[in-house]
Tab-separated table of C-alpha atoms in Angstrom:
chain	number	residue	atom	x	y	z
A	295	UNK	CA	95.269	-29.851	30.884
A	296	UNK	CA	92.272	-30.337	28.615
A	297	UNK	CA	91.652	-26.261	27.740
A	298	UNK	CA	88.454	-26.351	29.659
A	299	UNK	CA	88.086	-24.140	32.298
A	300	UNK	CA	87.215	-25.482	35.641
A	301	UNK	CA	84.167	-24.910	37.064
A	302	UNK	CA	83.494	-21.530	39.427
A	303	UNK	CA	84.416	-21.952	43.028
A	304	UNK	CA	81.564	-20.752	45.325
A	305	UNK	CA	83.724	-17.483	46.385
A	306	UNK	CA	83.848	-16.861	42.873
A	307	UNK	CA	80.272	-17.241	42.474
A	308	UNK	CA	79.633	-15.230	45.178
A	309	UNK	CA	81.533	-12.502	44.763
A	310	UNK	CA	79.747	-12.160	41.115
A	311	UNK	CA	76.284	-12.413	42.856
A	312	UNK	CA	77.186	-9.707	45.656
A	313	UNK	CA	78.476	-7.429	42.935
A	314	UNK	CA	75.528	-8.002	40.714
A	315	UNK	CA	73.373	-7.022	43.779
A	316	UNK	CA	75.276	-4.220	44.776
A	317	UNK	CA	74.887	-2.111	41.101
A	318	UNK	CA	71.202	-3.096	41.127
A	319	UNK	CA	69.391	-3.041	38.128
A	320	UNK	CA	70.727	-2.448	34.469
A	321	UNK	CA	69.295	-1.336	31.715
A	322	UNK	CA	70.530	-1.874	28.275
A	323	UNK	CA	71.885	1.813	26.290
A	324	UNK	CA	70.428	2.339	22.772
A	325	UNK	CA	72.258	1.342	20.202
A	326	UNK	CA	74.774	3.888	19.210
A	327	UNK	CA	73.913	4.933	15.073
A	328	UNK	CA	76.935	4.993	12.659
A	329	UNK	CA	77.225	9.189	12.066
A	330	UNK	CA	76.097	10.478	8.899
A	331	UNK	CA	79.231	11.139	7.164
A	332	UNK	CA	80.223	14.887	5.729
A	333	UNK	CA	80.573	15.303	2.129
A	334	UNK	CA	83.583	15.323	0.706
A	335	UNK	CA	84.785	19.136	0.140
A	336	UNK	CA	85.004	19.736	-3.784
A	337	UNK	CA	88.360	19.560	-5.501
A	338	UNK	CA	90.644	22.694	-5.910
A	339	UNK	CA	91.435	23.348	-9.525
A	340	UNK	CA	95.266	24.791	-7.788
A	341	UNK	CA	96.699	24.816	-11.284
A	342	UNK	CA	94.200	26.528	-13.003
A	343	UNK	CA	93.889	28.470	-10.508
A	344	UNK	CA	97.546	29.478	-10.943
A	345	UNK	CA	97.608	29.530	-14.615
A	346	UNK	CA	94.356	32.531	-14.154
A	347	UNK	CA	96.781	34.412	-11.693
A	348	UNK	CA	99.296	34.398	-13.892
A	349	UNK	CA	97.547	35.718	-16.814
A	350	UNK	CA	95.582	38.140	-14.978
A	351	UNK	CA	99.197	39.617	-13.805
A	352	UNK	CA	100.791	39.410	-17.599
A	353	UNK	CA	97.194	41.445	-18.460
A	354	UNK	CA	98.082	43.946	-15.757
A	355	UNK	CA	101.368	44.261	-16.634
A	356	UNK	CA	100.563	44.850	-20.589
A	357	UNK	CA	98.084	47.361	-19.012
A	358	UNK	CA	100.344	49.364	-16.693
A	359	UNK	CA	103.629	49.155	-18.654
A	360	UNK	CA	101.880	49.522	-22.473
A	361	UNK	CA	103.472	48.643	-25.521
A	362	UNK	CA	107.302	47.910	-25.984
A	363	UNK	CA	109.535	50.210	-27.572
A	364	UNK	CA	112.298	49.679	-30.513
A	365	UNK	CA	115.292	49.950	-27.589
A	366	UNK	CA	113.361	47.991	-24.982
A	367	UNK	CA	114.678	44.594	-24.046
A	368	UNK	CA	112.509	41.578	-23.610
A	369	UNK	CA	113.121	39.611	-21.222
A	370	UNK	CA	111.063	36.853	-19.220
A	371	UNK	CA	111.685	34.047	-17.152
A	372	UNK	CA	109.473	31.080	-15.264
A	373	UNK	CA	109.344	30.485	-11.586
A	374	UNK	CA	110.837	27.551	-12.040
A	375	UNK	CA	113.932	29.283	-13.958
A	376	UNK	CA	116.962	30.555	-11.926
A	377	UNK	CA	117.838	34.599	-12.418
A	378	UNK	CA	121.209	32.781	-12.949
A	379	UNK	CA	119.806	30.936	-16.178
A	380	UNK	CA	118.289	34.775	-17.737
A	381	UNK	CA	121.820	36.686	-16.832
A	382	UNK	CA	123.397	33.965	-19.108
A	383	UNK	CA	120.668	33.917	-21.945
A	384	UNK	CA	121.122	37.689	-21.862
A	385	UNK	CA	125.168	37.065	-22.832
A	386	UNK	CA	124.696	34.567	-25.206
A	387	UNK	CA	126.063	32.123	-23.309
A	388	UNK	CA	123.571	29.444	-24.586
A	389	UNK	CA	124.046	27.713	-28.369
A	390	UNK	CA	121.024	28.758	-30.421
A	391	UNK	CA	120.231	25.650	-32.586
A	392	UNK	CA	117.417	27.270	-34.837
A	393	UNK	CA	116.421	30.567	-35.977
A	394	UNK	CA	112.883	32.084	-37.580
A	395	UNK	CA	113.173	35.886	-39.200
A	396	UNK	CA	109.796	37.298	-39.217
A	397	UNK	CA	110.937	40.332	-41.454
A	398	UNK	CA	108.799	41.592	-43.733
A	399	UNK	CA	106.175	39.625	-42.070
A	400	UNK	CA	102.634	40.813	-41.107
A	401	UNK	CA	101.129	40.479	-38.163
A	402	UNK	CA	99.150	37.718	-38.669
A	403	UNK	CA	101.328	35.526	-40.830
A	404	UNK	CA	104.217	36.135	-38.165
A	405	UNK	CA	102.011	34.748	-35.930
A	406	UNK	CA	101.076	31.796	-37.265
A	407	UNK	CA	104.953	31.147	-38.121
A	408	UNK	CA	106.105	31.642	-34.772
A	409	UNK	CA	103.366	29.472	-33.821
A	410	UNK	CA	104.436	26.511	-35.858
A	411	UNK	CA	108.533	27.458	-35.282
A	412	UNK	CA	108.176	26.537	-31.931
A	413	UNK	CA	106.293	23.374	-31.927
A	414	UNK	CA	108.715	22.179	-34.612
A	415	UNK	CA	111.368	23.276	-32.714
A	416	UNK	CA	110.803	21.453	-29.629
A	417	UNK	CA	109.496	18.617	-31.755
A	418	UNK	CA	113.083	18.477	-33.281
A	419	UNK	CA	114.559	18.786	-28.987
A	420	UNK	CA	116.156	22.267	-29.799
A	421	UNK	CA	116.910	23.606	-26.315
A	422	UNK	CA	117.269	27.585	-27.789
A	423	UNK	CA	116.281	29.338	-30.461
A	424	UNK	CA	116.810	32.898	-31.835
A	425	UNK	CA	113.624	34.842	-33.182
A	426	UNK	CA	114.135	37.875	-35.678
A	427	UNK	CA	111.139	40.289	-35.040
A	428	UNK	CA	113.318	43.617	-36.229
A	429	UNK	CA	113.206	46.927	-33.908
A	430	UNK	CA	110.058	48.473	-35.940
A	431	UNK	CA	112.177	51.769	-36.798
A	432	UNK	CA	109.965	51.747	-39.505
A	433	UNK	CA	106.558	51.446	-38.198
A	434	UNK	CA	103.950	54.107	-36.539
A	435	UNK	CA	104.340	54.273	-33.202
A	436	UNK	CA	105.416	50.945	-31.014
A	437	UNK	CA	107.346	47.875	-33.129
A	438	UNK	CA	104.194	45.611	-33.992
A	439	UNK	CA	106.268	42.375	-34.130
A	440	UNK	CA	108.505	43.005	-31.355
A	441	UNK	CA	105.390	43.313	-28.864
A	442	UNK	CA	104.010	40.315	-30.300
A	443	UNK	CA	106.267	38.166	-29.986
A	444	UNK	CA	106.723	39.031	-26.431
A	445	UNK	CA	102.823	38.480	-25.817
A	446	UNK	CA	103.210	35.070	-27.629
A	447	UNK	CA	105.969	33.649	-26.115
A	448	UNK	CA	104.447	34.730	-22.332
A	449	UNK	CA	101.913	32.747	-23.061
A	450	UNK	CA	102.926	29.560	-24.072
A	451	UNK	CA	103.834	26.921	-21.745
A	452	UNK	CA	106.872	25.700	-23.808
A	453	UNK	CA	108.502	28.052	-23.157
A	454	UNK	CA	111.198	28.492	-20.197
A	455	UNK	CA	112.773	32.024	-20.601
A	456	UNK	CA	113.449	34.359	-23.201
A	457	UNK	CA	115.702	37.701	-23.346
A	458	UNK	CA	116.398	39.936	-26.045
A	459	UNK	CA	119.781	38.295	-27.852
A	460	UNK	CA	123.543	40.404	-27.205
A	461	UNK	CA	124.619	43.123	-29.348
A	462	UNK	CA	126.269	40.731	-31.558
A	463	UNK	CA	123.374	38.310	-32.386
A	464	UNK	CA	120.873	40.873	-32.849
A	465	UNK	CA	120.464	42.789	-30.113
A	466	UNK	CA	116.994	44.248	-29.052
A	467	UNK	CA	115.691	43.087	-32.546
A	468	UNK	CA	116.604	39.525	-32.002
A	469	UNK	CA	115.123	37.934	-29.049
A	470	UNK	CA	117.066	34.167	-27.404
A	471	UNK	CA	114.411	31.815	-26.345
A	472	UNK	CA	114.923	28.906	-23.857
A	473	UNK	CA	112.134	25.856	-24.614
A	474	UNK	CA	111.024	23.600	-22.530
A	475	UNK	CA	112.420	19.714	-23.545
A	476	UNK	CA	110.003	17.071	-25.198
């Protein structure tokens, strides 16, 4: 065979014809136009949309529950951090590799030290450190370092968990933090 096709037989030609005749006339349809596409819907910021949620509920919470007392514990622990992981923080169950004492300390000075103790700290891939804030026996009304420190370390993204440190290590005036690694 060459690949060409052979010409029409006449039934074939007539059968085209008779068809042809029997729809009648045709008319061409206008050509379809491409749709005009949607925009695309904006991004959502989920994550900062998150991070907002959860500050608005720490806000609340400082709001509802007020300041801490001297015998209060602290304790805090991310989403992403079992209950498991907080009941052994709580026991001391975790080495503490580091330790800052903010006795003595004002409030802005132990800021800025607990500040820079933590960034070192995880700069140096210390999983747990111990923080020495003191109950504030001594101070008017609620202990001024103890409730900072628990505002600070709410807030910052290193780190993990944190509970008030065993009898032994400090108790309610030491507080066992879990950071985030490098």
């Amino acid at each position: 065979m060459t690949g060409r096709r052979p010409p029409p037989a006449e039934d074939e030609e007539d059968g085209a014809a008779l068809f042809r005749e029997a729809i009648g006339t045709v008319r061409r349809l206008p050509e379809k136009r491409e749709p005009v596409p949607r925009p695309k819907p904006e991004p959502v910021p989920r994550m900062a949309e998150r991070d907002e949620r959860e500050a608005r509920g720490e806000f609340q919470r400082l709001l509802e529950e007020g300041p801490l007392e001297a015998a209060d514990s602290l304790r805090y622990r991310r989403d992403e951090i079992s209950p498991r992981v907080l009941r052994r923080l709580a026991r001391g169950q975790y080495a503490t590799q580091d330790e800052l004492d903010l006795h003595q300390a004002g409030a802005a000075q132990a800021e800025a030290w607990l500040r820079r103790f933590i960034a070192e700290a995880r700069a140096a891939g210390h999983g747990c450190v111990r923080i020495v804030h003191g109950k504030g026996l001594h101070a008017d009304g609620a202990p001024a370092l103890k409730n900072l420190v628990d505002r600070l370390l709410r807030q910052r993204a290193d780190v993990l968990a944190f509970h008030s440190a065993p009898a032994a290590q400090g108790g309610t005036g030491a507080v066992l933090v879990l950071l985030r690694p490098r």
